[in-house]
Coordinates of C-alpha atoms in Angstrom, one line a residue:
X1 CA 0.0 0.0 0.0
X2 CA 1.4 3.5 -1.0
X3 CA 0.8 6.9 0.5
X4 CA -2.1 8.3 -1.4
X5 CA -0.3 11.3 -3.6
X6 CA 3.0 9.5 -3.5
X7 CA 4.0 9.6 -7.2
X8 CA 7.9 10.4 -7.9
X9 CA 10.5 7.9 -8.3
X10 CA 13.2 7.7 -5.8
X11 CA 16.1 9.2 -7.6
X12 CA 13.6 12.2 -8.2
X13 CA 12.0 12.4 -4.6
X14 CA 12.2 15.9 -2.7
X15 CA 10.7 13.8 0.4
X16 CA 10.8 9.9 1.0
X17 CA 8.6 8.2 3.1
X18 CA 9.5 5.1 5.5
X19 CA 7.2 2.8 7.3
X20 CA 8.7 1.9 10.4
X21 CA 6.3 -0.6 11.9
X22 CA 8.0 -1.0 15.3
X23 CA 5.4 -2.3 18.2
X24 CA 8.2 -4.2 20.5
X25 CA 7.9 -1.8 23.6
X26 CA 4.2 -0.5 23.6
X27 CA 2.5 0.1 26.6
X28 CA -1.4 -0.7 27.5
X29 CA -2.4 -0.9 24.0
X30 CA -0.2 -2.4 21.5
X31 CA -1.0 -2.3 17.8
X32 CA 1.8 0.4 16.5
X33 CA 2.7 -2.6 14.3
X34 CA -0.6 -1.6 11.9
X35 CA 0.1 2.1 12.2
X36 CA 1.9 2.9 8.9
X37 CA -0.7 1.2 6.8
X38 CA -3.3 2.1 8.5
X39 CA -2.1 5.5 8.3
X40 CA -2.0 5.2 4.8
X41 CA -5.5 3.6 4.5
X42 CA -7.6 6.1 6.1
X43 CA -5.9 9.0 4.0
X44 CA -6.7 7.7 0.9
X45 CA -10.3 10.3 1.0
X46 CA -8.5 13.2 1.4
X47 CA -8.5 15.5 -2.3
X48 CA -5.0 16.2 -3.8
X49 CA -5.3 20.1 -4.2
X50 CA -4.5 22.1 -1.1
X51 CA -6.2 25.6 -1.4
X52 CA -3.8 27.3 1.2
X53 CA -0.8 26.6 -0.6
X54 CA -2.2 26.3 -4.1
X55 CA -0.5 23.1 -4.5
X56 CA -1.0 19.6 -5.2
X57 CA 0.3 16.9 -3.1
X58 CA 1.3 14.8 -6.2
X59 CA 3.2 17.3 -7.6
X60 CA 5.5 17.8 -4.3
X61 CA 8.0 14.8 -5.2
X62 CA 6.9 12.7 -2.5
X63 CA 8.0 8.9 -2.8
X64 CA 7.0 6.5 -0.6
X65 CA 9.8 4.0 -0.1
X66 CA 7.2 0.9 2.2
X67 CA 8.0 -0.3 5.4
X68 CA 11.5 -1.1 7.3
X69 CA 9.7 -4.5 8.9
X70 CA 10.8 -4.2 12.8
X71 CA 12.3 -7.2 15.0
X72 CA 13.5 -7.7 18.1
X73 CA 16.5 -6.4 18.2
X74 CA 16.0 -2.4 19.1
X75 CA 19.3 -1.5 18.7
X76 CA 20.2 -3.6 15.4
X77 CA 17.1 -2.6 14.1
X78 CA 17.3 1.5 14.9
X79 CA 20.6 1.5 13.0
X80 CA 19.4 -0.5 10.4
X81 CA 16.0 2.4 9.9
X82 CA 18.5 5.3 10.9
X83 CA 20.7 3.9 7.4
X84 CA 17.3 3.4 5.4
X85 CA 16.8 7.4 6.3
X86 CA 19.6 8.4 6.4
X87 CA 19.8 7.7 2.4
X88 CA 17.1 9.9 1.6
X89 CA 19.1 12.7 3.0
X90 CA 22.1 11.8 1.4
X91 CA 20.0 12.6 -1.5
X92 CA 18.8 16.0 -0.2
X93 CA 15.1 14.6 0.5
X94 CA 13.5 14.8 3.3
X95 CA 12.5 12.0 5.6
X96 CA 8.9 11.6 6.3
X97 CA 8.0 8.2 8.7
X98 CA 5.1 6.9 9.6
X99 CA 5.3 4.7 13.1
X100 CA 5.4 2.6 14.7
X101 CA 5.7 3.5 18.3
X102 CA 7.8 6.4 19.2
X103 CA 11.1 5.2 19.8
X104 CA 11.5 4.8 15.6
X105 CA 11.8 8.9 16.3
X106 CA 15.4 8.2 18.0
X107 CA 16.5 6.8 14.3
X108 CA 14.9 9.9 12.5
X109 CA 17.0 11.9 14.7
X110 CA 19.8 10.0 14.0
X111 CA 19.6 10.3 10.2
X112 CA 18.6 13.8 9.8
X113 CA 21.4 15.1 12.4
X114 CA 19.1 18.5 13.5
X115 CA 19.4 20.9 16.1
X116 CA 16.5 20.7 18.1
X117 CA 13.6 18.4 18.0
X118 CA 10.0 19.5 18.2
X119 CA 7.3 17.1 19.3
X120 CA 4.1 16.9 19.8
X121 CA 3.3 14.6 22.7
X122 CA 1.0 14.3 25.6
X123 CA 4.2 12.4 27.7
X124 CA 7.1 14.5 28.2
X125 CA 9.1 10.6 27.1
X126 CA 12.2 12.0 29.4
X127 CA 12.8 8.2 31.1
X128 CA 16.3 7.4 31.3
X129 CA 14.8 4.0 31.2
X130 CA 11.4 2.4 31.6
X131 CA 11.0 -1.4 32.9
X132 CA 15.0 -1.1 33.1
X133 CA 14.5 -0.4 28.6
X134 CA 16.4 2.9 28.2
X135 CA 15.1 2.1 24.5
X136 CA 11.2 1.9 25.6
X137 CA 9.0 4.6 23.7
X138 CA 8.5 6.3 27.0
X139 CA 12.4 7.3 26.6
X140 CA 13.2 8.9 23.3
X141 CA 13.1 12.2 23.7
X142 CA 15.7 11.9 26.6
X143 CA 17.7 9.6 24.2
X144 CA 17.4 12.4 21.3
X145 CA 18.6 14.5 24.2
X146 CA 21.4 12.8 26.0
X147 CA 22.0 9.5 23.6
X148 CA 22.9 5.9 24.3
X149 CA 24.8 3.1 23.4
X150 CA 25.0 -0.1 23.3
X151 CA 26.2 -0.9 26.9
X152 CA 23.8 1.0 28.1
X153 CA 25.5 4.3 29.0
X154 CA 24.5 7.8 27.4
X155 CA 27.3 9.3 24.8
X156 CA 27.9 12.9 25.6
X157 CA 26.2 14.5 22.2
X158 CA 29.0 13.1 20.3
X159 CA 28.8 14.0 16.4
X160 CA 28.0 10.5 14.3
X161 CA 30.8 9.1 13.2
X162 CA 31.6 5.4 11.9
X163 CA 32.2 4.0 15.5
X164 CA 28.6 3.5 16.0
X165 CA 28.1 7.0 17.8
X166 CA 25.3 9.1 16.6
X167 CA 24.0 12.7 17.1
X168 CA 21.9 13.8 19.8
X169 CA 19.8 17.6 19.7
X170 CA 21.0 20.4 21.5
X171 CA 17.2 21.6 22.5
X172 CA 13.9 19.8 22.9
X173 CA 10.4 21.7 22.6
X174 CA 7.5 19.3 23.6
X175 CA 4.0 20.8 22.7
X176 CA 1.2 19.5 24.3
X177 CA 2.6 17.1 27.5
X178 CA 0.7 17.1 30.2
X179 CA 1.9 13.9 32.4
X180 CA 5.3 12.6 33.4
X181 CA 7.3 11.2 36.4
X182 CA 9.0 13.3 39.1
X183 CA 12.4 12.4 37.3
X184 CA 11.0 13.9 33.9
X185 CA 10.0 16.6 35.1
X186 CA 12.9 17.9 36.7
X187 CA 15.1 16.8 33.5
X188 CA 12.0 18.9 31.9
X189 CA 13.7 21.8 34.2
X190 CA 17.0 21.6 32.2
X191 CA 17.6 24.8 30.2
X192 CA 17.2 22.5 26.8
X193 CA 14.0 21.6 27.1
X194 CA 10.7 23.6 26.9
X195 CA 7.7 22.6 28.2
X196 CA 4.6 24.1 26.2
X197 CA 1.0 23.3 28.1
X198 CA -1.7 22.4 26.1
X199 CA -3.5 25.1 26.4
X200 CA -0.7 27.4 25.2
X201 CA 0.2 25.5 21.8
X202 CA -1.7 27.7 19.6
X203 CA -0.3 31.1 20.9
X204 CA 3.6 29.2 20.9
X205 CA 2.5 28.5 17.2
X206 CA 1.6 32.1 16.3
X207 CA 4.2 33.8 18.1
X208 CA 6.6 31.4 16.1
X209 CA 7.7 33.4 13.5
X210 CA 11.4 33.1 13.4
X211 CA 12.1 29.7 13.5
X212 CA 15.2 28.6 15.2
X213 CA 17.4 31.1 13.4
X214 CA 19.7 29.0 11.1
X215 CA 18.9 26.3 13.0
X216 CA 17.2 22.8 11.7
X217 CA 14.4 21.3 13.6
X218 CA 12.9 17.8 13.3
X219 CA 9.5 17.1 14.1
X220 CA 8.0 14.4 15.9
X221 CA 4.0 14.0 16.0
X222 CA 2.7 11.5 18.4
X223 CA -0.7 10.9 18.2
X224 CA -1.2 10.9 21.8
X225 CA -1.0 14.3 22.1
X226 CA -4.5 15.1 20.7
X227 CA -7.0 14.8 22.7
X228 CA -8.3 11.0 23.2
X229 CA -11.5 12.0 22.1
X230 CA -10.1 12.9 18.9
X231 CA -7.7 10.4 18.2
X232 CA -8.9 7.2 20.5
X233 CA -6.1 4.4 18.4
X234 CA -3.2 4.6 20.1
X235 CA -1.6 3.0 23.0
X236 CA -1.8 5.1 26.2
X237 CA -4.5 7.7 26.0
X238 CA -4.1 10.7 28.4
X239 CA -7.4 12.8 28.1
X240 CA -7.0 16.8 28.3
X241 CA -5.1 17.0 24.8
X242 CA -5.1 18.7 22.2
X243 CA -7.9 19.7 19.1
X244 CA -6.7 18.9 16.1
X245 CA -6.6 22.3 14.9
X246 CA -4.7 22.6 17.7
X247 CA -2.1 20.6 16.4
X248 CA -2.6 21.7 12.9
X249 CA -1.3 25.1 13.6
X250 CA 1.9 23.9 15.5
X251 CA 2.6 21.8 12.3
X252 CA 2.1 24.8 9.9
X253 CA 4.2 26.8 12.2
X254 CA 7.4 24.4 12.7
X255 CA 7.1 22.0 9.6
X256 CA 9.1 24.9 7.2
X257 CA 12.4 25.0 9.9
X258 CA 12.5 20.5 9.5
X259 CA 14.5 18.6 8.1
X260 CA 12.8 15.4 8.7
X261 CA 8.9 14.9 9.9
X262 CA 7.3 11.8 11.7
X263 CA 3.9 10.8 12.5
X264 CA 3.7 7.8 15.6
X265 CA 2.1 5.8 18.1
X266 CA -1.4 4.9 15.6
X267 CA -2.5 1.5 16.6
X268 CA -5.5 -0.4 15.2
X269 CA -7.7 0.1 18.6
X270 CA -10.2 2.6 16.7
X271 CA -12.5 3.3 13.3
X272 CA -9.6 5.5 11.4
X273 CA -9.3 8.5 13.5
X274 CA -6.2 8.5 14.7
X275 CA -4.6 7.3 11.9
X276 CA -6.6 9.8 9.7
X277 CA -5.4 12.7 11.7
X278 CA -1.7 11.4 12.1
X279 CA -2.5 11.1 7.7
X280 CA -3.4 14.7 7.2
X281 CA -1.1 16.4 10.1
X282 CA 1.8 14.7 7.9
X283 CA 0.2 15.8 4.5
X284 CA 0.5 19.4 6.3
X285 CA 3.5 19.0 6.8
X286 CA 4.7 18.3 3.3
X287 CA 2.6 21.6 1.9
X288 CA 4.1 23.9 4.3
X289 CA 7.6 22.5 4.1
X290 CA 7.2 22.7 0.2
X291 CA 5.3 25.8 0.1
X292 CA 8.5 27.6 2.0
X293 CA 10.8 25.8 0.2
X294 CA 9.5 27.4 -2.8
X295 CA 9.6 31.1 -1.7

């Protein structure tokens, strides 16, 4: 199954798209497993022109390159998805993924080497481990931050290089959390993370004007952080999110500054609306990143 729009070849593709169908650390709910395709199923309605941008979605060079099919292995298979995007920007596209849970975000981060890291979340995911995993979804934002390896202990935002180290952010902005443990929250104290409360995503969004200067930004958009009501399919609900306009904004706002875009944590526990939202946020994405590009 393709992403509806999806039309260039690879060698031509300003944007490639990876399935990354990890489910190996999902909490309550599992399911992430179905997400990409699912994802890709339920935007199949949505009309190619966008009347904001004046563009069409076919004509933005967006390939979709299928599914990296997950194992066990976290680490094995992170480096093995980090590669797989990592090609795409070698080629000067940008890396689009659809999850899987959100750990697969630790690999975009990998492969598209940015500054800070944006996400929208309803978990703040600071864990330096959870059931003694420092690789369980409810950690990747603290590995984006402070990085790990394969004993176990966290590099020391080491530039990637061919010894198996890889590059960590220097900031964090997390839009939309609203639960997390002591611990998190006082790593959520730390002068490179920013908190943003649901209730003041949209004015972040409109006072965000300047980007991060000449600074590149990856975004990360977990389902989870709209509101349950809105998006009931994913693994561990947290009501008091966020609308989907909501998020829609944030998107517009930050998708221009990225360098890569994910959308994660759409299980199969619903009729389609979480994975139709996770569909279109990621389709607004592309317009506004292309839509800047152009100007």
């Amino acid at each position: 199954m393709r992403f509806p729009g999806a039309t260039a070849d690879r060698d031509g593709a300003d944007y490639v798209l990876t399935g990354a169908p990890l489910d190996a650390t999902t909490t309550f709910q599992p399911g992430t497993r179905f997400g990409p395709d699912r994802v890709r199923k339920f935007a199949a309605t949505y009309d190619d022109y966008d009347r904001r941008t004046d563009s069409f979605f076919s004509d933005l060079r967006v390939h979709d390159a299928g599914d990296v099919p997950a194992w066990d292995a976290l680490d094995e298979y992170l480096d093995h998805l980090t590669a797989e995007l990592r090609a795409a920007v070698i080629d000067d596209a940008v890396p689009l993924m659809l999850g899987g849970e959100h750990t697969v975000t630790w690999a975009g981060v990998r492969a598209a080497a940015p500054d800070v890291l944006v996400t929208l979340d309803a978990h703040l995911d600071l864990r330096d481990a959870y059931d003694g995993n420092p690789l369980n979804h409810a950690c990747v934002v603290r590995r984006c931050l402070d990085g790990h390896d394969s004993d176990g202990a966290d590099d020391d935002h080491t530039a990637g290089d061919d010894t198996g180290e890889y590059p960590t952010v220097d900031e964090v902005v997390i839009l939309g959390a609203r639960t997390g443990s002591p611990e998190e929250w006082e790593r959520a104290d730390a002068p490179d993370v920013t908190v943003v409360a649901p209730a003041d995503v949209t004015d972040w969004a409109r006072e965000f004007d300047d980007g991060f200067g000449d600074r590149d930004a990856y975004l990360s958009i977990d389902i989870d952080g709209a509101d349950p009501g809105f998006a009931p399919g994913t693994g561990t609900m947290e009501p008091f999110g966020l609308s989907p306009r909501e998020m829609r904004e944030a998107v517009r706002a930050v998708a221009p500054h990225c360098v890569g875009v994910d959308a994660v944590e759409v299980n199969d526990r619903d009729d389609g609306q979480a994975a139709a939202l996770a569909g279109k946020l990621l389709r607004e994405a592309v317009y506004s990143h292309a839509a800047a590009d152009a100007n």
